[in-house]
Tab-separated table of C-alpha atoms in Angstrom:
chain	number	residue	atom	x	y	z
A	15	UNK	CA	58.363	-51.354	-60.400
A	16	UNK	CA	56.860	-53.050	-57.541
A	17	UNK	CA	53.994	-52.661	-54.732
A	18	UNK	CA	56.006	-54.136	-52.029
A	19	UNK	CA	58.581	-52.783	-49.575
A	20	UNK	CA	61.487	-53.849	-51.075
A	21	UNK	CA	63.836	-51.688	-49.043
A	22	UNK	CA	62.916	-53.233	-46.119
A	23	UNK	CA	65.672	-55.099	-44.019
A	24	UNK	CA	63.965	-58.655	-44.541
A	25	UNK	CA	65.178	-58.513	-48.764
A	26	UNK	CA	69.209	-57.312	-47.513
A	27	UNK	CA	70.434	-61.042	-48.541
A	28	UNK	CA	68.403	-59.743	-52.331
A	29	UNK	CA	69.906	-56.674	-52.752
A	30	UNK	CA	73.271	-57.656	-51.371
A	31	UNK	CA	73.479	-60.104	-54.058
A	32	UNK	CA	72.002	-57.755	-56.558
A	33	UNK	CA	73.413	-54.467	-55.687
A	34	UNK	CA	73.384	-53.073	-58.911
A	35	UNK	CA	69.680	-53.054	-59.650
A	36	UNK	CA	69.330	-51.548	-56.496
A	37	UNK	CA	71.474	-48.653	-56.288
A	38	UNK	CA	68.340	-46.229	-57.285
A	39	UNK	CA	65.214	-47.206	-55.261
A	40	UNK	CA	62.487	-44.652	-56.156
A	41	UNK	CA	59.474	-45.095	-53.529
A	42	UNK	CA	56.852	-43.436	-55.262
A	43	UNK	CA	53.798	-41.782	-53.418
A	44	UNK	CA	50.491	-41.561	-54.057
A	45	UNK	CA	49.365	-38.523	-56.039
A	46	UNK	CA	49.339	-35.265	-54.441
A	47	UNK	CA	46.003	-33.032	-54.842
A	48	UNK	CA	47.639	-31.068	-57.996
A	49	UNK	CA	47.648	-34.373	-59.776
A	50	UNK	CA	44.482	-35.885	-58.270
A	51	UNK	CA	43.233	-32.706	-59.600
A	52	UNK	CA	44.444	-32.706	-63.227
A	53	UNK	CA	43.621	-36.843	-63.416
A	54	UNK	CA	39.945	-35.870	-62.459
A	55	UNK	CA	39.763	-32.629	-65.358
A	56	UNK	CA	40.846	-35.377	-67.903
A	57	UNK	CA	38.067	-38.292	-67.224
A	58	UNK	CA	35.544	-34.995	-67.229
A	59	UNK	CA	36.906	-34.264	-70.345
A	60	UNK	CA	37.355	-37.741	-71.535
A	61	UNK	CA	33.882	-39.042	-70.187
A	62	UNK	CA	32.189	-35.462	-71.314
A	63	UNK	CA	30.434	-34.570	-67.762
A	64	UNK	CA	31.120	-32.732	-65.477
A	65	UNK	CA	31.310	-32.978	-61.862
A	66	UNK	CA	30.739	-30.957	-58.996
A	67	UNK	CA	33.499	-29.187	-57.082
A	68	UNK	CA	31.706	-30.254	-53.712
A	69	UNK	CA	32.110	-34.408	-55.297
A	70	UNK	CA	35.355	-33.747	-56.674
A	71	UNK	CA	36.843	-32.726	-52.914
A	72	UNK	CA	34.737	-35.988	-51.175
A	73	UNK	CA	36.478	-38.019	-53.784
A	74	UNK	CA	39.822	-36.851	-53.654
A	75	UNK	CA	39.674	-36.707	-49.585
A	76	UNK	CA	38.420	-40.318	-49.344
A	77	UNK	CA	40.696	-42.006	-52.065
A	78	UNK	CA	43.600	-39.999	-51.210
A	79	UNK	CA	46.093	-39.934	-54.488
A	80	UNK	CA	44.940	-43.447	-55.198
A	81	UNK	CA	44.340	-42.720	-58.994
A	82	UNK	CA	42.876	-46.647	-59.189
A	83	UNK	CA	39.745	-45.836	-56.793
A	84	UNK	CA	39.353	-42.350	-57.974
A	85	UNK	CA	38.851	-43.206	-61.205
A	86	UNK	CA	36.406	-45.964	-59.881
A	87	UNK	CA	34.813	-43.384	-57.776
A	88	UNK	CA	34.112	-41.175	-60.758
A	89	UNK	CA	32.663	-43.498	-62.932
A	90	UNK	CA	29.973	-43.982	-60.347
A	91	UNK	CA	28.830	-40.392	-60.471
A	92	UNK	CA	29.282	-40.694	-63.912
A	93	UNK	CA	26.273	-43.508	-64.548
A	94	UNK	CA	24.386	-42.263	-61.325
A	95	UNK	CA	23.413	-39.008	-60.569
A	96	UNK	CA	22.353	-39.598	-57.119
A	97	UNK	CA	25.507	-41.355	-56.341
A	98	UNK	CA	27.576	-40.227	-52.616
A	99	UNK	CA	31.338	-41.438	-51.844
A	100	UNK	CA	29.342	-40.872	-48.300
A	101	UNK	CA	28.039	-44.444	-49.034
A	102	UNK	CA	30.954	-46.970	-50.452
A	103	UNK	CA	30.352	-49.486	-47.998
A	104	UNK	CA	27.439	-50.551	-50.493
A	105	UNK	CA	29.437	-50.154	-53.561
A	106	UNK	CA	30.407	-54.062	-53.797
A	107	UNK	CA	32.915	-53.345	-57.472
A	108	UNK	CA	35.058	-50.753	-54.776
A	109	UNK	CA	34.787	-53.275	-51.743
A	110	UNK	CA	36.711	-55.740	-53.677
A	111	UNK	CA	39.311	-52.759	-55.064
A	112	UNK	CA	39.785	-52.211	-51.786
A	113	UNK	CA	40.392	-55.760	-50.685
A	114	UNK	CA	43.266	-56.097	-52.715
A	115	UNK	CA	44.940	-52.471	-51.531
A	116	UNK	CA	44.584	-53.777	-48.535
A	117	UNK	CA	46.036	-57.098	-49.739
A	118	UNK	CA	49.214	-55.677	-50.761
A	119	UNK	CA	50.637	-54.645	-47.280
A	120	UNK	CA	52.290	-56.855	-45.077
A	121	UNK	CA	50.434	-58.056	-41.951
A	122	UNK	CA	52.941	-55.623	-40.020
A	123	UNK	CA	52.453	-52.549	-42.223
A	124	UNK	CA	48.141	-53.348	-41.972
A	125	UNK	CA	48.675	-53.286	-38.025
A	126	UNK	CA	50.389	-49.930	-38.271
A	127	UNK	CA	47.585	-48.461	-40.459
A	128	UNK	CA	44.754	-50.133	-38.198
A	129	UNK	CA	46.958	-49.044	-35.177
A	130	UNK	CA	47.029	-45.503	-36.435
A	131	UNK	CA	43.464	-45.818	-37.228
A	132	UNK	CA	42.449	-46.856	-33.635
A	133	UNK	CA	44.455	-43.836	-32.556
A	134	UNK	CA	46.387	-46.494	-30.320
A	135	UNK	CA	49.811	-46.637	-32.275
A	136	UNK	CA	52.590	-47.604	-29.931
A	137	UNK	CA	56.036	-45.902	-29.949
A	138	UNK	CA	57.881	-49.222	-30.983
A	139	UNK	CA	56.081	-49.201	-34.390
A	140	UNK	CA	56.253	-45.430	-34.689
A	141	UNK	CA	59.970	-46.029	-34.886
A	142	UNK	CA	59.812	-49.104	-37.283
A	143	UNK	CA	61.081	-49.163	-40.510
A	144	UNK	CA	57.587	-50.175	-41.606
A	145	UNK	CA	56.131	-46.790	-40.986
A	146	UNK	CA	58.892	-44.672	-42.473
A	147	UNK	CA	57.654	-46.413	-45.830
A	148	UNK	CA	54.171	-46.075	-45.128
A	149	UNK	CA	54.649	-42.240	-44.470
A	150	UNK	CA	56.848	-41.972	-47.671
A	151	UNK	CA	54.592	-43.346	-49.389
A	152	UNK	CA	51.902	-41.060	-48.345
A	153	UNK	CA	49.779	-44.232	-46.958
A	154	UNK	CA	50.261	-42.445	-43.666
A	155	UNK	CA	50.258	-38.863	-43.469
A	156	UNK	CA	51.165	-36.172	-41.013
A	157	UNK	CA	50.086	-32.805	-39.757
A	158	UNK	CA	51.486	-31.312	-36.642
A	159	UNK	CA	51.294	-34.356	-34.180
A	160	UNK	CA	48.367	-36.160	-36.070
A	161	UNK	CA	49.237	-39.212	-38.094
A	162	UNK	CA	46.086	-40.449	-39.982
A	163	UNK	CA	45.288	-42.852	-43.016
A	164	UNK	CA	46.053	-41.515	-46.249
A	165	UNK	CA	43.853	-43.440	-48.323
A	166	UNK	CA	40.662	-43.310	-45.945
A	167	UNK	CA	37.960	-45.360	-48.129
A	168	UNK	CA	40.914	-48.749	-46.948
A	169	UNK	CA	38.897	-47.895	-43.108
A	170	UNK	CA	35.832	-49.790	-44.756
A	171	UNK	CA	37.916	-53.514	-45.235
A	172	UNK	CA	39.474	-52.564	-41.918
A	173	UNK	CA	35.613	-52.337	-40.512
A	174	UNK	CA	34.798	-56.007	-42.459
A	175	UNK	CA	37.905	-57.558	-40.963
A	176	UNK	CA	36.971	-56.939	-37.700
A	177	UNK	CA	32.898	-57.673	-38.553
A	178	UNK	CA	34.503	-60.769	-40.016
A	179	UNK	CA	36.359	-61.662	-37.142
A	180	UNK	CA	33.506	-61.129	-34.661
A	181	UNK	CA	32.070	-64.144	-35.182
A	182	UNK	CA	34.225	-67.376	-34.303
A	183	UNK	CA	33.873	-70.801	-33.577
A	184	UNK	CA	34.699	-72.256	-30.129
A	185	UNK	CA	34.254	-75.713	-29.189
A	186	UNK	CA	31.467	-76.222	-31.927
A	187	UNK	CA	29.519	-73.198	-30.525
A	188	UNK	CA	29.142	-70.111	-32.200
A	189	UNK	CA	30.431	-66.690	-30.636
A	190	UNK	CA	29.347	-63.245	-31.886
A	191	UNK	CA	32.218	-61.314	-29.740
A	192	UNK	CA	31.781	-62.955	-26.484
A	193	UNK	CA	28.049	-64.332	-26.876
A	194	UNK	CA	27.358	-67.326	-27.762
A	195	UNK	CA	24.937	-67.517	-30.543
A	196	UNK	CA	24.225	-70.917	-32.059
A	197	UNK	CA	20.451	-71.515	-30.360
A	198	UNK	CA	19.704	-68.491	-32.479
A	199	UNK	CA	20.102	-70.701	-35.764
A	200	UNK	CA	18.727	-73.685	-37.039
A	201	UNK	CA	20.695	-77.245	-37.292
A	202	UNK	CA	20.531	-76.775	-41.139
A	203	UNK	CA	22.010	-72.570	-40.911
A	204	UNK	CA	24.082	-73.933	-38.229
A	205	UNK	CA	25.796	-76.598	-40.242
A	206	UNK	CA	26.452	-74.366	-42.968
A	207	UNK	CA	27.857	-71.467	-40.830
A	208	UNK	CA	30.417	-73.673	-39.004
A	209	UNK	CA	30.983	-75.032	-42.214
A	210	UNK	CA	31.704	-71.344	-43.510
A	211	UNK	CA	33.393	-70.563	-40.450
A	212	UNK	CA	35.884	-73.824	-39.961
A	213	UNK	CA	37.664	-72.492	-43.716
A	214	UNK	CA	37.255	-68.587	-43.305
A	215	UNK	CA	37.891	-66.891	-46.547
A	216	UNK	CA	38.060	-69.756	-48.543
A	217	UNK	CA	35.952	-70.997	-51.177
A	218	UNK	CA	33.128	-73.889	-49.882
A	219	UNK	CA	32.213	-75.866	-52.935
A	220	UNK	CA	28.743	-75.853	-53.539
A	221	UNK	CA	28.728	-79.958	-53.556
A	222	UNK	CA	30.461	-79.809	-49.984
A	223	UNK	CA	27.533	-77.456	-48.674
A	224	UNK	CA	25.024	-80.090	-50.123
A	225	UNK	CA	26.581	-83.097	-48.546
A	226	UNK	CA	27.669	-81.484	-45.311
A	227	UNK	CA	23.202	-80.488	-45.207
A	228	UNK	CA	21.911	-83.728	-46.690
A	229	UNK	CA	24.897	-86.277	-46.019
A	230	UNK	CA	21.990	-89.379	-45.605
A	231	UNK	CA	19.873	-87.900	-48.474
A	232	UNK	CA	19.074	-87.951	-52.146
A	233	UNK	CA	21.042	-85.900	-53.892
A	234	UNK	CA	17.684	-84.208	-55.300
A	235	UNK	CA	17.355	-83.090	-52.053
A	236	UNK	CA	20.307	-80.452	-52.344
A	237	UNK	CA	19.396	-78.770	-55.511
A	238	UNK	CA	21.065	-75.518	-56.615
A	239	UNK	CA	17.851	-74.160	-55.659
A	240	UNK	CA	17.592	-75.830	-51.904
A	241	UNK	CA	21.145	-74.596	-51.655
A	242	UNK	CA	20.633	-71.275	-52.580
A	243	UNK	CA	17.224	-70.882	-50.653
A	244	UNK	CA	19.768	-72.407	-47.479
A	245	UNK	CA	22.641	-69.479	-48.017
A	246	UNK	CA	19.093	-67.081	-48.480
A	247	UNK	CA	17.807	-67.692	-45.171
A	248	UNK	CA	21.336	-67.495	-43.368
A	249	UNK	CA	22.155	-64.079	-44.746
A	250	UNK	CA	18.925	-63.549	-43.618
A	251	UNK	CA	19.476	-64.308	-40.341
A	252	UNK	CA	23.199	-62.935	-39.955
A	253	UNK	CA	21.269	-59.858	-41.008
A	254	UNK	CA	18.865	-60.343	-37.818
A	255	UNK	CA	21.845	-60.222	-35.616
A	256	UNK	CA	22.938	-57.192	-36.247
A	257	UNK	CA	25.975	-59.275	-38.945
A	258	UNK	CA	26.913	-57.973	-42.120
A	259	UNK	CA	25.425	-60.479	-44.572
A	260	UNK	CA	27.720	-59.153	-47.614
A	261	UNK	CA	30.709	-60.978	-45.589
A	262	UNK	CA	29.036	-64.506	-46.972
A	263	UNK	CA	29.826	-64.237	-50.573
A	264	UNK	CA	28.549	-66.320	-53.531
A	265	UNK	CA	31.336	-67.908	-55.726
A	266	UNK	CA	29.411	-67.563	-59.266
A	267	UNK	CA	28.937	-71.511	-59.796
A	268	UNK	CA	31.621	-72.194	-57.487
A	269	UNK	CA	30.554	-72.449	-54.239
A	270	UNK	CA	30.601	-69.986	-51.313
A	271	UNK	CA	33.296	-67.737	-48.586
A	272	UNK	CA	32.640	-66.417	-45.835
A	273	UNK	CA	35.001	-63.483	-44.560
């Protein structure tokens, strides 16, 4: 059992080699609405509550037959009464679920979804081999001439990829989209944010934020504490233009990532 495309054309020299273990390729979909259905009666019964028929259709249409984020999804109403699917993009635990879904697709298959998204899919990728699994899979699903996402909480990373990707570097100035921005911080938020910015979704160790602030300093100077009160003030500010701060993430004693 795997989570990748292994049909696809790129592994023929594999299963050429291997052609026995390959004879029988299941691709399984997600879960239809008969099984969503049935996995959602047995965490009621399991978890002893019970849950609305109006919740149980906005969780099943927005994680699709992923069983992983229904589950999830559940548990929240579970603990929290006035919990709403309506309002995931908050729900940090599902973000990062999400994340890794997203993780598992190739960087052609996540252009077909964000393609198909955008409502801009082109004919050549239409025709691909990449969305024939995708729609087997149920990733993709089709009505009539509509193709849309079949798991559609996965929009939200698509909408923090492209938040993410917003705001660049050029030439030691910093763009939001096409405006530059870097008068709007100060030398210490700007240091950090290019610093955050030159290695995008990596981890920044918390001693390389304090030198790259106080490089001619004491090291008292850079404190957890001034640190923290630093990466404070810059969600702060990312906040102020209009920039999701939840993209700049804390490490736990680690260090920090932005993206």
């Amino acid at each position: 059992f795997v989570e990748k495309d292994i049909t696809h054309p790129h592994y023929k020299v594999l299963t050429d080699k291997c052609s026995l273990l390959f004879d029988h390729i299941i691709k399984y979909p997600l879960y239809n609405d008969m099984d969503v259905q049935q996995f959602m009666r047995y965490h009621e019964e399991l978890w002893n509550f019970k849950l609305s028929e109006k919740n149980k259709s906005a969780i099943s249409q927005a994680c699709g037959g992923y069983l992983w984020l229904i589950s999830h999804s559940m548990r929240n109403y579970r603990d929290d009464t006035k919990y709403d699917i309506e309002k995931s993009a908050k729900d940090d635990l599902l973000t990062k679920k999400l994340e890794v879904i997203w993780g598992k697709f190739s960087e052609s298959e996540r252009e077909i979804i964000t393609q198909t998204v955008h409502q801009s899919l082109s004919d050549t990728l239409r025709n691909s081999h990449e969305f024939k699994y995708l729609s087997d899979i149920r990733v993709l699903t089709q009505s009539a001439h509509t193709i849309k996402l079949g798991i559609p909480l996965l929009s939200l990373v698509m909408q923090r990829e492209m938040e993410k990707n917003r705001l660049r570097l050029n030439d030691s100035r910093i763009f939001l989209g096409t405006n530059d921005i870097t008068t709007s911080f100060t030398s210490k938020e700007r240091s950090l944010i290019t610093l955050l910015l030159e290695q995008k979704g990596h981890t920044v160790p918390r001693d390389a934020v304090g030198m790259a602030m106080w490089k001619d300093k004491n090291e008292d100077l850079y404190s957890d504490w001034a640190i923290d009160r630093l990466v404070y003030r810059l969600r702060n500010k990312l906040n102020s233009l209009g920039i999701d701060s939840s993209l700049l993430k804390t490490s736990k004693r680690k260090g920090f990532i932005f993206g």
